[in-house]
Amino acid sequence: MNHVKKECVAMLLAGGQGSRLYALTQNMAKPAVPYGGKYRIIDFPLSNCVNSGIDTVGVLTQYQPLVLNEYIGNGHPWGLDRVHGGVHVLPPYETASGKSWYTGTANAIYQNISFIDRYNPEYVAVLSGDHIYKMDYSKMLDFHKKKNAEATIAVLEVPWEEAPRFGIMTADEEGTITEFAEKPKEPKSNLASMGVYIFTWSTLKRHLIANENDEGATKDFGKNIIPAMLDEGSKLVAYHFDAYWKDVGTIDSLWEANMDCLDPNVPLDLYDPKWKIYSRNPVMPPHYAGANSKIENSMVAEGCDIEGETDFSVLFDGVVIEEGAKVRYSIVMPNTVIKKGAVVEYSIIGEECTIGEGAHIGERPENVENRDEWGVAVIGNHINISDKVVISPKAMISQDV
Amino acid sequence: MANMSNVLGLIFANMHELVVTDLTKNRAMASVPFGARYRLIDFPLSNMVNSGINTIGIVTKSNYQSLLDHVGSGDEWDLSRKNGGLHFLPPYSNEITGLYRGRLEALVGVRNFIEKADANYVVMSDCDCVANLDFKKLVDFHEEKGADITVVYGKKDFTAEQTKTRTIFKVDDNNEVYDVLVRPEISGTFDASMNIFVMSKDFVLNIINSAASRNLYSFEVDVLQHRLKEFKVYGYEFTSYYAQIDGIRAYYQANMELMDRNNRKALFNFDDPIYTKVRDEAPAKYGLEAAVKNSMIADGCIIEGTVENSVLFRGVKIGKGAVVKNCILMQDTEVGDKCELNYVISDKNVIVGNYRSIGGTIDYPVFVNKGSTV
């Protein structure tokens, strides 16, 4: 079947396990993790695509795809239910030659060459589904075309001490990349890859096929494809990005990223009508702030019912905070109930949990003598915490207590 | 048990507009904003969908631009279907009909739509009632009674002023309606019409034909009142919470009644949700000195001041040090720093500059027109 030609198709890598999020990613992939009171992480790259004019998106899933499949559905919430193009969830599949699982980021794209070819694009954007940022990919595509590049890699300057955690580019004055090092021990630059690439499709396709035929290769963009393109002398350029970008790979960074929503000094504007972040909206009434409620420095989603207190917290839809309960510096995911007199501090509480009366979850760092023992407490999804139970900081609860 | 896929829904979008003229200056009754994120039509439309009705016609007369924008293709209500779905029925749809004078004449204008519908029953609703009503129970009642017409009513206390716009039924112990009073201007406890009716499709087509040939236009007067003896008319009492918008005061009060947890429970429940157009707003944000009590707040609001006993629609901004009490502020109203608002209803996109003070009373809330700057 022939499709209407698309200039640029986006491929979103959404199979990440997010193993360092432990209880929160037990039954969902990292891009499906809730964030910011109503979003899931994948809403950011998906909305960026739509707002950048990219209307054909392949979402590559592998680890625990059920939540993500259901969430994306036909793409309607993002305006990606299109006659031509739209969003397509692409899980690994078996072929006559027996191949199935995606063995690396490059292999995942390789296995979907025929999907991309159906739209006969000039360019392919390869995007990580794990990051929170607002970015206009159309500007990056213009840059790619202007530079006459084979690949454009979005980079941001990171503190030097953090550089060893990233894929690091060395670029000349023109922005042409001269060297690429994946998680270097001694970085030569602090320009880190954001996991956002634009390739000229014909070049990428050639490299994907060559990489696949190289038995020793790990089938990874950072480890194989980018170095191979550099070796070949292809033009790779760095595209500088200097707005808000956050990897939420750990409990601490997920907690911080949510707290960033509450900080007026953090440049992530979720209220900009010109660059909305779309999501599947819950069908709930507005939230109710009770007669004795005290709500400060917080984000509160639809359907919440708050009689207690909340400060520096992010409450997802349908959260109930009963009288006398206090929630501070915490993230509470959809439909969780915090019973009377319970205290939740420096915690992430999963979906549909019940925190019993008088229970105490987490602790302020200043109340903990040994700071190494302090951390954000995490309650997984669908957990019941009984009345008066105390959950210590840094705890990771994945069954009823 | 009624098969709801054989039921056609008709919603009258423009009835009762004259009781709330401030709110209906630029919009149909159906698209009057209500309850921080809804429009009045969301209630009958969601109720019909939740009851299993999947073919719905919206009968419009005028001012329907905002309604078209709100309802769109009906996909938020899951009504964007291959079979059935949502149909807009504007006036002048054929050369003999134009702007109708009453419900009966409006029905004459949509005769073709009713004829074509693959349905045994027709349920009709106006947009003046805020309720969570199961139409399936109503159609079951209609079938069980073998009624020609089933009318829905609620028992409430009324002043003479209120009954000036109401239809009152007298219903016997067997649920049969034995008298109909139209706009009687009397006070007391009455069984008042909720302007929701059920009839068989054939019956509707019969009364349409006889009305068209006699130039009759009022369903209440020309059918319910004048032909009551001729037909089997039964009354179905709705006993759960509802609010009927029969004036600006009732509108204000109905919004305030949402602060009562029991009323919210009656209107919004998990299994029969009230759908509305989504606006993809971020959750509401409370600032450093926000103090909000006893209020309904929609998403997209940014609150940095004090809010009490108020309903804030989507995207409302309350400035630092501002005090908002007993107000209904519609979509995108911006209240500047250190303002004081008491008993104010602001329409959409109102901007109140810093240090302003506006005050009304519970009986006469101040109404600020759409898009104005104070």
CSV table of C-alpha atoms in Angstrom, one decimal, chain A residues 36-39 76-77 81 261-264 270-271 276-279 281-302 305-307 312 315 335, chain B residues 35-38 75-76 258-261 264 268 270 273-276 278-302 312 314 317:
chain,number,residue,atom,x,y,z
A,36,GLY,CA,3.1,16.6,36.5
A,37,GLY,CA,-0.4,16.0,37.8
A,38,LYS,CA,-1.9,14.7,34.6
A,39,TYR,CA,0.8,13.7,32.1
A,76,HIS,CA,-6.8,11.0,19.4
A,77,PRO,CA,-5.8,13.0,22.5
A,81,ASP,CA,-5.7,10.0,14.6
A,261,CYS,CA,6.6,22.2,38.0
A,262,LEU,CA,6.0,24.2,41.3
A,263,ASP,CA,9.0,26.4,41.0
A,264,PRO,CA,8.3,29.6,39.2
A,270,LEU,CA,2.9,24.0,31.1
A,271,TYR,CA,0.3,26.8,30.7
A,276,LYS,CA,0.2,22.7,24.9
A,277,ILE,CA,1.3,19.3,26.2
A,278,TYR,CA,-1.6,17.0,25.2
A,279,SER,CA,-2.6,14.0,27.2
A,281,ASN,CA,-7.7,13.7,29.9
A,282,PRO,CA,-9.5,12.0,32.8
A,283,VAL,CA,-13.3,12.4,32.7
A,284,MET,CA,-13.7,14.0,36.1
A,285,PRO,CA,-15.4,17.0,37.7
A,286,PRO,CA,-13.3,20.0,38.7
A,287,HIS,CA,-11.5,19.6,42.0
A,288,TYR,CA,-13.0,20.7,45.3
A,289,ALA,CA,-11.1,22.6,47.9
A,290,GLY,CA,-12.9,22.0,51.2
A,291,ALA,CA,-14.0,24.5,53.8
A,292,ASN,CA,-10.9,23.8,56.0
A,293,SER,CA,-8.4,23.0,53.3
A,294,LYS,CA,-5.0,24.6,53.1
A,295,ILE,CA,-3.4,24.3,49.7
A,296,GLU,CA,-0.2,26.1,48.8
A,297,ASN,CA,2.6,25.8,46.2
A,298,SER,CA,0.9,22.8,44.7
A,299,MET,CA,-0.6,21.4,41.5
A,300,VAL,CA,-4.0,19.9,41.8
A,301,ALA,CA,-5.7,18.0,39.0
A,302,GLU,CA,-9.4,17.4,38.2
A,305,ASP,CA,-11.3,16.4,46.9
A,306,ILE,CA,-9.2,18.1,49.5
A,307,GLU,CA,-10.3,18.7,53.1
A,312,PHE,CA,4.8,21.7,47.7
A,315,LEU,CA,-1.7,15.8,43.2
A,335,ASN,CA,-7.2,8.1,42.7
B,35,GLY,CA,-19.9,24.1,37.3
B,36,ALA,CA,-16.4,25.2,36.5
B,37,ARG,CA,-15.9,23.2,33.4
B,38,TYR,CA,-19.2,22.2,31.8
B,75,ASP,CA,-16.2,12.5,19.9
B,76,GLU,CA,-15.8,13.6,23.5
B,258,LEU,CA,-21.9,21.9,44.0
B,259,MET,CA,-20.0,22.6,47.2
B,260,ASP,CA,-22.3,20.1,48.9
B,261,ARG,CA,-20.6,16.7,48.7
B,264,ARG,CA,-21.6,16.3,43.7
B,268,PHE,CA,-20.7,13.0,39.1
B,270,PHE,CA,-17.6,7.0,38.1
B,273,PRO,CA,-19.6,10.4,34.0
B,274,ILE,CA,-20.5,13.8,32.6
B,275,TYR,CA,-18.4,14.4,29.5
B,276,THR,CA,-17.3,17.7,28.2
B,278,VAL,CA,-11.4,18.8,26.8
B,279,ARG,CA,-9.1,21.8,26.7
B,280,ASP,CA,-5.8,20.1,27.5
B,281,GLU,CA,-5.0,22.5,30.4
B,282,ALA,CA,-2.3,21.7,32.9
B,283,PRO,CA,-3.6,21.0,36.5
B,284,ALA,CA,-4.6,24.0,38.6
B,285,LYS,CA,-1.6,25.6,40.3
B,286,TYR,CA,-1.7,27.2,43.7
B,287,GLY,CA,1.0,29.8,44.6
B,288,LEU,CA,2.8,30.7,47.7
B,289,GLU,CA,0.1,32.7,49.3
B,290,ALA,CA,-2.9,30.9,47.9
B,291,ALA,CA,-5.8,30.4,50.4
B,292,VAL,CA,-8.8,28.6,48.9
B,293,LYS,CA,-11.8,27.4,50.8
B,294,ASN,CA,-15.0,25.7,49.8
B,295,SER,CA,-14.6,26.2,46.1
B,296,MET,CA,-14.7,24.3,42.8
B,297,ILE,CA,-11.6,24.8,40.8
B,298,ALA,CA,-11.1,23.7,37.2
B,299,ASP,CA,-7.8,22.8,35.5
B,300,GLY,CA,-5.6,25.5,34.1
B,301,CYS,CA,-6.3,27.9,36.9
B,302,ILE,CA,-3.4,29.8,38.5
B,312,LEU,CA,-13.5,29.0,39.0
B,314,ARG,CA,-10.7,26.7,33.3
B,317,LYS,CA,-6.0,33.6,37.1
